[in-house]
CSV table of C-alpha atoms and ligand atoms in Angstrom, one decimal:
chain,number,residue,atom,x,y,z
A,1,MET,CA,81.5,129.0,105.0
A,2,ASN,CA,82.5,126.0,106.9
A,3,SER,CA,83.8,127.9,109.8
A,4,HIS,CA,85.2,124.8,111.4
A,5,TYR,CA,88.0,124.6,108.8
A,6,ASN,CA,91.0,126.9,108.7
A,7,PRO,CA,90.5,129.3,105.8
A,8,ASP,CA,94.1,130.5,106.3
A,9,GLY,CA,95.6,127.2,105.2
A,10,TRP,CA,95.7,128.2,101.6
A,11,ASP,CA,98.9,129.4,100.1
A,12,THR,CA,99.0,131.7,97.0
A,13,GLY,CA,99.8,128.9,94.7
A,14,GLU,CA,96.8,126.9,95.8
A,15,LEU,CA,94.5,129.9,95.5
A,16,GLU,CA,95.8,130.4,91.9
A,17,ARG,CA,95.1,126.8,91.1
A,18,ALA,CA,91.7,127.0,92.6
A,19,GLY,CA,91.0,130.2,90.6
A,20,ALA,CA,92.0,128.6,87.3
A,21,LEU,CA,89.8,125.6,88.0
A,22,ALA,CA,86.9,127.8,88.9
A,23,ARG,CA,87.1,129.6,85.6
A,24,GLU,CA,86.7,126.3,83.8
A,25,LEU,CA,84.0,125.1,86.1
A,26,ARG,CA,81.9,128.3,85.5
A,27,SER,CA,81.9,127.5,81.9
A,28,ILE,CA,79.8,124.4,82.8
A,29,ALA,CA,78.0,125.5,85.9
A,30,GLY,CA,77.1,129.0,84.7
A,31,ALA,CA,78.8,132.3,85.2
A,32,ASN,CA,77.0,133.1,88.4
A,33,ALA,CA,77.1,129.7,90.0
A,34,ARG,CA,78.3,129.6,93.6
A,35,VAL,CA,81.7,128.0,93.5
A,36,PHE,CA,83.4,126.4,96.5
A,37,ALA,CA,87.1,125.4,96.7
A,38,VAL,CA,88.4,122.8,99.1
A,39,ARG,CA,92.0,121.9,99.9
A,40,ALA,CA,93.0,118.8,101.8
A,41,PRO,CA,96.6,117.9,102.5
A,42,GLY,CA,98.4,114.6,102.4
A,43,ARG,CA,100.3,113.3,105.5
A,44,ALA,CA,103.6,111.9,106.5
A,45,ASN,CA,103.4,109.6,109.5
A,46,LEU,CA,106.3,110.2,111.9
A,47,ILE,CA,105.6,107.1,114.0
A,48,GLY,CA,102.6,104.8,114.8
A,49,GLU,CA,102.3,102.6,111.8
A,50,HIS,CA,99.5,100.0,111.5
A,51,THR,CA,98.2,101.0,114.9
A,52,ASP,CA,95.1,103.1,113.9
A,53,TYR,CA,92.8,100.3,112.9
A,54,SER,CA,93.5,98.7,116.3
A,55,GLY,CA,92.2,102.0,117.8
A,56,LEU,CA,95.8,102.9,119.0
A,57,PRO,CA,97.5,106.2,118.6
A,58,VAL,CA,99.5,107.6,115.7
A,59,LEU,CA,101.8,110.7,115.3
A,60,PRO,CA,101.5,112.0,111.7
A,61,ALA,CA,101.8,115.5,110.3
A,62,ALA,CA,99.8,116.9,107.5
A,63,ILE,CA,102.1,118.0,104.8
A,64,ASP,CA,102.3,121.1,102.6
A,65,ARG,CA,101.1,119.2,99.5
A,66,SER,CA,97.4,119.1,98.9
A,67,THR,CA,94.6,118.1,96.7
A,68,ILE,CA,92.2,120.8,95.6
A,69,ILE,CA,88.6,120.5,94.5
A,70,VAL,CA,86.6,123.3,93.0
A,71,ALA,CA,82.9,122.5,93.1
A,72,ALA,CA,79.5,123.8,92.1
A,73,ALA,CA,76.0,122.4,92.6
A,74,MET,CA,74.2,121.1,89.5
A,75,GLU,CA,70.5,121.0,88.8
A,76,SER,CA,70.7,117.3,87.9
A,77,ARG,CA,71.3,114.4,90.3
A,78,GLU,CA,74.6,113.7,88.6
A,79,VAL,CA,78.1,114.1,90.0
A,80,THR,CA,80.5,115.0,87.2
A,81,LEU,CA,84.2,114.7,87.9
A,82,ARG,CA,87.2,116.0,86.1
A,83,ASN,CA,90.8,115.6,87.1
A,84,ALA,CA,93.6,117.9,85.9
A,85,ALA,CA,95.9,114.9,85.6
A,86,PRO,CA,95.4,113.2,82.2
A,87,ASP,CA,95.9,109.7,83.7
A,88,PHE,CA,92.6,110.1,85.6
A,89,ALA,CA,89.8,110.1,83.1
A,90,PRO,CA,86.6,112.1,83.6
A,91,ARG,CA,83.8,110.3,85.3
A,92,THR,CA,80.1,110.7,86.0
A,93,PHE,CA,77.7,109.0,88.4
A,94,GLN,CA,74.2,109.4,89.8
A,95,LEU,CA,73.3,110.1,93.4
A,96,GLU,CA,71.6,106.9,94.7
A,97,ARG,CA,70.9,105.3,98.0
A,98,ARG,CA,73.7,102.7,97.2
A,99,ILE,CA,76.1,104.0,94.7
A,100,PRO,CA,77.7,101.1,92.8
A,101,PRO,CA,81.5,101.4,92.6
A,102,PHE,CA,83.4,101.8,89.3
A,103,ALA,CA,85.9,99.0,88.4
A,104,GLN,CA,88.4,98.2,91.2
A,105,GLY,CA,91.3,100.7,91.2
A,106,ASP,CA,89.4,103.5,89.5
A,107,TRP,CA,90.4,106.9,91.0
A,108,ALA,CA,86.8,108.1,91.2
A,109,ASN,CA,85.9,105.4,93.7
A,110,TYR,CA,87.4,107.6,96.4
A,111,VAL,CA,84.9,110.4,95.4
A,112,LYS,CA,82.1,107.9,95.3
A,113,ALA,CA,83.2,106.7,98.8
A,114,ALA,CA,83.0,110.3,100.1
A,115,VAL,CA,79.6,111.0,98.5
A,116,GLN,CA,78.2,107.7,99.8
A,117,GLY,CA,79.5,108.6,103.2
A,118,VAL,CA,77.8,111.9,103.2
A,119,ILE,CA,74.5,110.4,102.0
A,120,ASP,CA,74.6,107.8,104.7
A,121,HIS,CA,75.6,110.1,107.5
A,122,PHE,CA,73.1,112.9,106.8
A,123,GLY,CA,70.5,110.3,105.8
A,124,ALA,CA,70.7,108.9,109.3
A,125,LEU,CA,70.1,112.5,110.6
A,126,GLY,CA,67.0,112.8,108.5
A,127,VAL,CA,68.4,114.6,105.4
A,128,ALA,CA,66.5,113.0,102.5
A,129,LEU,CA,68.5,111.8,99.5
A,130,ALA,CA,66.0,113.6,97.3
A,131,ARG,CA,67.1,116.9,98.9
A,132,LEU,CA,70.7,116.5,97.8
A,133,ARG,CA,71.9,118.1,94.6
A,134,GLY,CA,74.4,116.7,92.1
A,135,ALA,CA,77.7,118.5,91.7
A,136,ALA,CA,80.5,119.3,89.2
A,137,LEU,CA,83.9,118.6,90.9
A,138,PHE,CA,87.2,119.6,89.3
A,139,VAL,CA,90.1,118.0,91.0
A,140,GLU,CA,93.8,118.8,91.0
A,141,GLY,CA,96.2,116.8,93.1
A,142,ARG,CA,99.7,117.8,94.1
A,143,ILE,CA,100.4,114.8,96.3
A,144,THR,CA,102.4,112.0,94.6
A,145,THR,CA,100.0,109.1,94.2
A,146,ALA,CA,100.8,105.6,95.4
A,147,ALA,CA,103.7,106.9,97.4
A,148,GLY,CA,102.4,106.4,101.0
A,149,LEU,CA,101.5,110.1,101.5
A,150,SER,CA,97.8,109.4,101.5
A,151,SER,CA,96.8,111.2,98.3
A,152,SER,CA,93.7,109.0,98.3
A,153,SER,CA,92.4,110.1,101.7
A,154,ALA,CA,93.1,113.7,100.7
A,155,LEU,CA,90.9,113.1,97.7
A,156,THR,CA,88.2,111.5,99.9
A,157,VAL,CA,88.3,114.2,102.5
A,158,ALA,CA,88.2,117.0,99.8
A,159,SER,CA,85.4,115.3,98.0
A,160,ALA,CA,83.3,114.9,101.2
A,161,LEU,CA,83.8,118.6,102.1
A,162,ALA,CA,83.1,119.7,98.5
A,163,PHE,CA,79.9,117.7,98.3
A,164,MET,CA,78.8,118.9,101.7
A,165,ALA,CA,79.5,122.6,100.7
A,166,VAL,CA,77.5,122.5,97.5
A,167,ASN,CA,74.6,121.0,99.5
A,168,GLY,CA,74.8,123.5,102.3
A,169,LEU,CA,75.8,120.8,104.8
A,170,ASP,CA,78.5,121.1,107.5
A,171,LEU,CA,80.1,118.9,110.0
A,172,PRO,CA,82.7,119.7,112.7
A,173,PRO,CA,86.1,117.9,112.0
A,174,LEU,CA,85.7,115.6,115.1
A,175,GLU,CA,82.6,114.1,113.4
A,176,CYS,CA,83.8,114.5,109.8
A,177,ALA,CA,87.1,112.6,110.3
A,178,PRO,CA,85.5,109.3,111.5
A,179,MET,CA,82.7,109.6,108.9
A,180,VAL,CA,85.2,109.9,106.0
A,181,ALA,CA,87.4,107.1,107.5
A,182,ARG,CA,84.4,104.8,107.6
A,183,SER,CA,83.2,105.8,104.1
A,184,GLU,CA,86.7,105.2,102.6
A,185,ARG,CA,86.2,101.5,103.3
A,186,TYR,CA,83.9,101.6,100.3
A,187,VAL,CA,87.1,101.1,98.2
A,188,GLY,CA,87.6,97.7,99.9
A,189,THR,CA,90.5,98.6,102.3
A,190,MET,CA,89.8,98.2,106.0
A,191,GLY,CA,91.8,101.3,106.8
A,192,GLY,CA,92.0,103.1,110.2
A,193,GLY,CA,91.3,106.7,110.8
A,194,MET,CA,94.8,108.3,110.7
A,195,ASP,CA,94.9,109.7,107.2
A,196,GLN,CA,91.5,111.5,107.3
A,197,ALA,CA,92.2,112.9,110.8
A,198,ALA,CA,95.6,114.2,109.7
A,199,ALA,CA,94.1,115.8,106.6
A,200,LEU,CA,91.4,117.5,108.7
A,201,PHE,CA,93.4,118.5,111.8
A,202,GLY,CA,96.8,119.4,110.3
A,203,ARG,CA,98.4,122.4,111.8
A,204,ARG,CA,101.4,124.3,110.4
A,205,ASP,CA,104.7,123.4,112.2
A,206,HIS,CA,103.0,120.7,114.2
A,207,ALA,CA,102.8,117.0,114.3
A,208,LEU,CA,99.5,115.5,115.6
A,209,PHE,CA,99.1,113.0,118.4
A,210,ILE,CA,95.9,111.3,117.4
A,211,GLU,CA,93.9,108.9,119.6
A,212,PHE,CA,90.8,107.1,118.5
A,213,ASN,CA,87.4,106.0,119.9
A,214,PRO,CA,86.6,108.7,120.6
A,215,LEU,CA,88.8,110.8,118.3
A,216,ARG,CA,91.2,113.1,120.1
A,217,VAL,CA,93.9,115.2,118.4
A,218,ARG,CA,96.7,117.1,120.2
A,219,PRO,CA,99.1,119.2,118.1
A,220,VAL,CA,102.7,118.6,119.0
A,221,ARG,CA,105.1,121.4,118.0
A,222,MET,CA,107.9,120.3,115.6
A,223,PRO,CA,111.2,121.3,117.0
A,224,SER,CA,112.5,124.2,114.9
A,225,ASP,CA,115.8,122.5,114.2
A,226,ALA,CA,114.2,119.4,112.8
A,227,ALA,CA,113.6,118.6,109.2
A,228,ILE,CA,111.3,116.0,107.8
A,229,ILE,CA,112.3,114.4,104.5
A,230,VAL,CA,110.0,112.2,102.6
A,231,ALA,CA,111.5,110.0,99.9
A,232,ASP,CA,109.5,107.9,97.5
A,233,SER,CA,111.1,104.5,96.8
A,234,GLY,CA,109.4,104.3,93.4
A,235,GLU,CA,108.1,100.9,94.3
A,236,ILE,CA,104.4,101.0,93.8
A,237,ALA,CA,102.3,99.5,96.5
A,238,ASP,CA,99.5,97.9,94.6
A,239,LYS,CA,96.6,99.2,96.7
A,240,SER,CA,93.8,97.6,94.8
A,241,GLY,CA,95.5,94.2,94.6
A,242,SER,CA,98.0,92.3,96.6
A,243,ALA,CA,98.9,95.2,99.0
A,244,ARG,CA,95.3,95.6,99.8
A,245,ALA,CA,94.9,91.8,100.5
A,246,GLU,CA,97.9,91.9,102.8
A,247,TYR,CA,96.7,95.1,104.6
A,248,ASN,CA,93.3,93.6,105.2
A,249,ARG,CA,94.9,90.4,106.4
A,250,ARG,CA,96.8,92.4,109.0
A,251,VAL,CA,93.5,93.9,110.2
A,252,VAL,CA,92.2,90.4,110.8
A,253,GLU,CA,95.4,89.2,112.5
A,254,CYS,CA,95.3,92.1,114.9
A,255,ALA,CA,91.6,91.6,115.6
A,256,LEU,CA,92.3,87.9,116.4
A,257,ALA,CA,95.1,88.9,118.7
A,258,ALA,CA,92.7,91.2,120.6
A,259,ARG,CA,90.0,88.5,120.9
A,260,ILE,CA,92.5,86.0,122.2
A,261,LEU,CA,93.9,88.4,124.8
A,262,ALA,CA,90.4,89.4,125.8
A,263,ARG,CA,89.4,85.8,126.3
A,264,THR,CA,92.5,85.0,128.4
A,265,LEU,CA,92.2,88.2,130.5
A,266,LYS,CA,88.4,87.8,130.8
A,267,LEU,CA,87.7,91.2,129.3
A,268,GLN,CA,84.2,92.0,127.9
A,269,GLY,CA,83.3,93.9,124.7
A,270,VAL,CA,86.7,93.8,123.2
A,271,ARG,CA,87.0,94.3,119.4
A,272,THR,CA,90.5,95.7,119.0
A,273,LEU,CA,93.9,95.7,120.7
A,274,GLY,CA,93.1,99.3,121.6
A,275,ASP,CA,90.2,98.0,123.7
A,276,VAL,CA,92.5,95.6,125.5
A,277,VAL,CA,95.0,98.4,126.2
A,278,SER,CA,92.1,100.7,127.5
A,279,ALA,CA,90.9,97.9,129.8
A,280,ARG,CA,94.3,97.4,131.5
A,281,VAL,CA,95.5,100.3,133.7
A,282,ASN,CA,99.3,100.5,133.5
A,283,TRP,CA,99.5,98.1,130.7
A,284,ASN,CA,102.8,97.6,129.0
A,285,ALA,CA,103.7,95.8,125.7
A,286,THR,CA,106.0,93.2,127.3
A,287,ASP,CA,103.3,91.9,129.6
A,288,LEU,CA,100.6,91.7,127.0
A,289,VAL,CA,103.0,90.2,124.5
A,290,GLY,CA,104.0,87.6,127.1
A,291,ILE,CA,100.3,86.8,127.9
A,292,LEU,CA,99.6,86.3,124.2
A,293,GLU,CA,102.6,84.1,123.7
A,294,ARG,CA,101.4,81.8,126.5
A,295,ALA,CA,97.7,81.9,125.4
A,296,ALA,CA,97.8,81.1,121.7
A,297,PRO,CA,99.9,79.6,119.0
A,298,ALA,CA,102.1,82.1,117.2
A,299,ARG,CA,100.2,81.5,114.0
A,300,LEU,CA,96.9,80.0,112.9
A,301,ALA,CA,95.7,78.2,109.8
A,302,PRO,CA,94.0,80.7,107.4
A,303,ASP,CA,90.8,78.7,107.4
A,304,LEU,CA,90.0,80.1,110.8
A,305,GLU,CA,88.9,76.7,112.3
A,306,GLU,CA,91.6,76.9,114.9
A,307,ALA,CA,90.7,80.5,115.7
A,308,LYS,CA,87.0,79.5,116.2
A,309,ARG,CA,88.1,76.8,118.6
A,310,LEU,CA,90.4,79.1,120.6
A,311,LEU,CA,87.6,81.7,120.9
A,312,ASP,CA,84.8,79.2,121.6
A,313,MET,CA,82.9,80.2,118.5
A,314,THR,CA,82.8,76.8,116.8
A,315,GLY,CA,79.2,77.1,115.9
A,316,ILE,CA,79.6,80.0,113.4
A,317,SER,CA,80.6,80.2,109.8
A,318,HIS,CA,83.8,81.6,108.5
A,319,GLU,CA,82.0,84.7,107.1
A,320,SER,CA,80.3,85.4,110.4
A,321,LEU,CA,83.5,85.1,112.3
A,322,LEU,CA,85.2,87.6,110.0
A,323,HIS,CA,82.2,89.9,110.4
A,324,GLU,CA,82.4,89.6,114.1
A,325,LEU,CA,86.1,90.4,114.0
A,326,VAL,CA,86.3,93.3,111.6
A,327,GLY,CA,82.8,94.5,111.2
A,328,PRO,CA,80.9,95.5,108.1
A,329,GLY,CA,83.9,95.5,105.7
A,330,ALA,CA,84.4,91.8,106.2
A,331,SER,CA,83.3,90.9,102.7
A,332,SER,CA,86.3,92.7,101.2
A,333,VAL,CA,88.7,90.5,103.2
A,334,LYS,CA,90.0,87.6,101.2
A,335,LEU,CA,92.3,85.4,103.2
A,336,ASP,CA,95.0,83.7,101.2
A,337,PRO,CA,94.5,80.0,101.8
A,338,ALA,CA,98.2,79.4,101.5
A,339,LYS,CA,99.4,81.8,104.2
A,340,PRO,CA,99.0,81.3,107.9
A,341,LEU,CA,97.7,84.1,110.1
A,342,GLU,CA,100.5,85.6,112.2
A,343,ILE,CA,99.1,86.5,115.5
A,344,PHE,CA,101.9,86.9,117.9
A,345,ARG,CA,104.4,88.9,115.7
A,346,ARG,CA,101.7,91.3,114.5
A,347,ALA,CA,100.5,92.0,118.0
A,348,ARG,CA,104.0,92.5,119.2
A,349,HIS,CA,104.6,95.1,116.5
A,350,VAL,CA,101.3,97.0,117.3
A,351,LEU,CA,101.8,97.0,121.1
A,352,THR,CA,105.5,98.0,121.0
A,353,GLU,CA,104.7,100.6,118.4
A,354,THR,CA,102.1,102.0,120.6
A,355,GLU,CA,104.7,102.5,123.3
A,356,ARG,CA,106.9,104.2,120.7
A,357,VAL,CA,104.2,106.6,119.7
A,358,ILE,CA,103.5,107.7,123.2
A,359,ARG,CA,107.2,108.1,123.9
A,360,GLY,CA,107.7,109.7,120.5
A,361,ALA,CA,105.2,112.5,121.2
A,362,GLU,CA,107.0,113.3,124.5
A,363,LEU,CA,110.4,113.3,122.8
A,364,LEU,CA,109.3,115.5,120.0
A,365,GLU,CA,107.8,117.9,122.4
A,366,ALA,CA,111.0,118.0,124.4
A,367,GLY,CA,113.0,118.5,121.2
A,368,GLN,CA,115.0,115.3,121.7
A,369,LEU,CA,115.7,114.5,118.1
A,370,GLU,CA,118.3,111.8,118.5
A,371,ALA,CA,116.0,109.7,120.8
A,372,MET,CA,113.1,110.3,118.5
A,373,GLY,CA,115.2,109.2,115.5
A,374,ALA,CA,116.2,106.0,117.4
A,375,LEU,CA,112.5,105.2,117.9
A,376,MET,CA,111.8,105.7,114.2
A,377,ASN,CA,114.5,103.3,113.4
A,378,GLU,CA,113.1,100.8,115.8
A,379,SER,CA,109.7,101.2,114.3
A,380,HIS,CA,111.0,100.4,110.9
A,381,ALA,CA,112.8,97.3,112.2
A,382,SER,CA,109.6,96.1,113.8
A,383,LEU,CA,107.5,96.8,110.7
A,384,ALA,CA,110.1,94.8,108.6
A,385,SER,CA,110.5,91.8,110.9
A,386,ASP,CA,107.2,91.5,112.9
A,387,PHE,CA,104.7,93.2,110.6
A,388,GLU,CA,106.3,92.2,107.4
A,389,CYS,CA,105.2,95.2,105.4
A,390,SER,CA,108.6,96.5,104.4
A,391,THR,CA,110.4,95.6,101.2
A,392,ALA,CA,114.1,95.3,100.3
A,393,ARG,CA,113.8,98.6,98.6
A,394,LEU,CA,112.2,100.4,101.5
A,395,ASP,CA,114.9,98.9,103.8
A,396,LYS,CA,117.6,100.2,101.4
A,397,ILE,CA,116.2,103.7,101.0
A,398,ALA,CA,115.8,104.1,104.8
A,399,ALA,CA,119.4,102.9,105.2
A,400,SER,CA,120.5,105.5,102.6
A,401,ALA,CA,118.8,108.3,104.5
A,402,ARG,CA,120.6,107.2,107.8
A,403,ALA,CA,123.9,107.0,106.0
A,404,GLY,CA,123.6,110.7,105.1
A,405,GLY,CA,122.9,111.7,108.7
A,406,ALA,CA,119.2,111.1,109.2
A,407,LEU,CA,118.6,110.5,112.9
A,408,GLY,CA,115.8,108.1,112.1
A,409,ALA,CA,114.2,106.8,108.9
A,410,ARG,CA,111.2,104.4,108.5
A,411,LEU,CA,108.6,103.4,106.0
A,412,THR,CA,105.5,105.7,106.2
A,413,GLY,CA,102.0,104.6,105.4
A,414,ALA,CA,100.9,101.1,104.8
A,415,GLY,CA,104.2,99.9,103.3
A,416,PHE,CA,104.6,97.2,100.7
A,417,GLY,CA,106.3,100.0,98.7
A,418,GLY,CA,105.7,103.7,98.8
A,419,SER,CA,107.8,106.2,100.8
A,420,ILE,CA,110.0,106.6,103.8
A,421,VAL,CA,110.0,109.4,106.3
A,422,ALA,CA,113.3,110.6,107.7
A,423,MET,CA,114.1,113.1,110.4
A,424,CYS,CA,117.3,115.0,110.6
A,425,ARG,CA,118.7,118.3,111.9
A,426,ALA,CA,117.6,121.0,109.5
A,427,ALA,CA,121.3,121.7,108.7
A,428,ASP,CA,121.9,118.1,107.7
A,429,ALA,CA,119.0,117.9,105.2
A,430,PRO,CA,121.1,118.6,102.0
A,431,ARG,CA,123.5,115.8,103.1
A,432,VAL,CA,120.6,113.3,103.6
A,433,ILE,CA,119.2,114.1,100.2
A,434,GLU,CA,122.6,113.7,98.6
A,435,SER,CA,123.0,110.3,100.3
A,436,LEU,CA,119.5,109.2,99.1
A,437,ASP,CA,120.6,110.1,95.5
A,438,ARG,CA,123.9,108.5,95.7
A,439,PHE,CA,123.0,105.2,97.5
A,440,TYR,CA,119.4,104.7,96.4
A,441,TYR,CA,118.3,106.6,93.3
A,442,GLU,CA,121.4,106.6,91.2
A,443,PRO,CA,122.2,102.8,91.5
A,444,LEU,CA,118.7,102.0,90.5
A,445,GLY,CA,118.7,104.5,87.7
A,446,ILE,CA,115.7,106.3,89.1
A,447,GLU,CA,115.3,110.1,88.4
A,448,ALA,CA,115.6,111.5,91.9
A,449,ARG,CA,114.1,114.9,91.3
A,450,GLY,CA,110.5,115.2,92.5
A,451,ARG,CA,110.9,112.0,94.5
A,452,ARG,CA,112.5,113.3,97.7
A,453,ALA,CA,112.0,116.6,99.4
A,454,VAL,CA,112.0,118.4,102.7
A,455,LEU,CA,108.3,118.7,103.6
A,456,HIS,CA,106.8,121.0,106.2
A,457,ALA,CA,104.0,120.2,108.6
A,458,GLY,CA,101.1,122.1,107.2
A,459,ASP,CA,97.5,123.1,107.9
A,460,GLY,CA,94.5,120.8,107.6
A,461,ALA,CA,91.6,120.9,105.1
A,462,SER,CA,89.4,123.9,104.5
A,463,THR,CA,86.6,125.1,102.3
A,464,ILE,CA,86.2,128.6,101.0
A,465,GLU,CA,83.7,130.2,98.7
A,466,LEU,CA,85.2,131.8,95.6
A,467,ALA,CA,83.9,135.2,94.6
A,468,VAL,CA,82.7,135.6,91.0
A,469,ALA,CA,85.6,136.9,89.0
B,501,GLA,C1,97.2,103.3,105.4
B,501,GLA,C2,95.9,103.5,106.1
B,501,GLA,C3,96.0,104.1,107.5
B,501,GLA,C4,97.0,103.3,108.3
B,501,GLA,C5,98.3,103.1,107.5
B,501,GLA,C6,99.3,102.3,108.3
B,501,GLA,O1,97.8,104.6,105.2
B,501,GLA,O2,95.0,104.3,105.3
B,501,GLA,O3,94.7,104.1,108.1
B,501,GLA,O4,96.5,102.1,108.7
B,501,GLA,O5,98.1,102.6,106.3
B,501,GLA,O6,99.7,102.9,109.5
């Protein structure tokens, strides 16, 4: 089943969890139902933050924490969801051409996103909606939610694979990852493709150098003396509210920077900063940042009138310009009328971060941990000052990791709260954890246990069929 995905990725604990869920599921789906189990891991991004939606590379690792779904086909056209975590209530929805979302912020919208993505993708290949069967999906997540470890993409990836499995559909990971990335925009965030690719391509003991358009993934072995520590700040990034609006605004800011550069450099067909980079052989961040600085004001009014003038697009409406800039998800972008669009600083982060990612992959490969750590620290500084997605607490927790001997520490994921990732020599990991407790968790009165851990780079998603017990 699903030969593209590594069936060895399962550890004994996960198989036991899947087995227990399968017993429950068979009580609904019938004792002889074919039952599939999917695991999809979260990820920690080592470096390359807020570069993916500009089509520029990232260097995450899938982690050894996963979401599991156990699934069986149903006779009806209903998808029934249960989540082992009591905070996530059971849900049911119908298979339809356009599945309407649940209320904003509902966990099951990630499952709807995946199912809608599969319907659309296979629909375009001629698989009729009427041919698809409903499913019962039992979910159990072991990735801390709202912590910047991409539990949501693990859920979307696992749901897509589970829904495909019960319907006898299959897709190689190079096609599956962009499909799931696109479909996750259903929840209203204009995300890039890093999380889904990391969940699908994860490889034990390896980070992943991921490039986009087209997707390419190169595993980079983690040096054996390195440890990755992920620590949750406990500050919740409000993904369906203000953090989402800020994230989407960054997508628009980066797209505007790309268009302004393209116009100045007379490049055709540019949508993203990645397109600008691809069109310039031997590009470097300093040159492009310099060109942008001369070509455009550092910030633009949020009503986009100035942007239209700069881009010679004065004839079109605000909505059309947004659509032109960010594509079909434009309707989920709400620009705060009180906040100017920061063009220059956002682009400076993305372009310098891209240089750091490329260099970071080389350094990791060469086992040069100090230099890699220094890049991670630079990345955090750039995210804090130019990209403005850090918070006082993220700054503090990163500093606490460094104080304990971490060679580098930075926010991981979208920011605005969530987790940091730190890298240290394996022997120093206990000292880093002690320092996090002493300088971050204890002063804030936060229970540290379960919030910080040494994580290992793990395998990507896989689907297996469970034998009848
Ligand atoms: C979120 C998104 C990713 C990526 C990061 C920032 O995790 O889902 O696509 O943009 O933020 O690097």
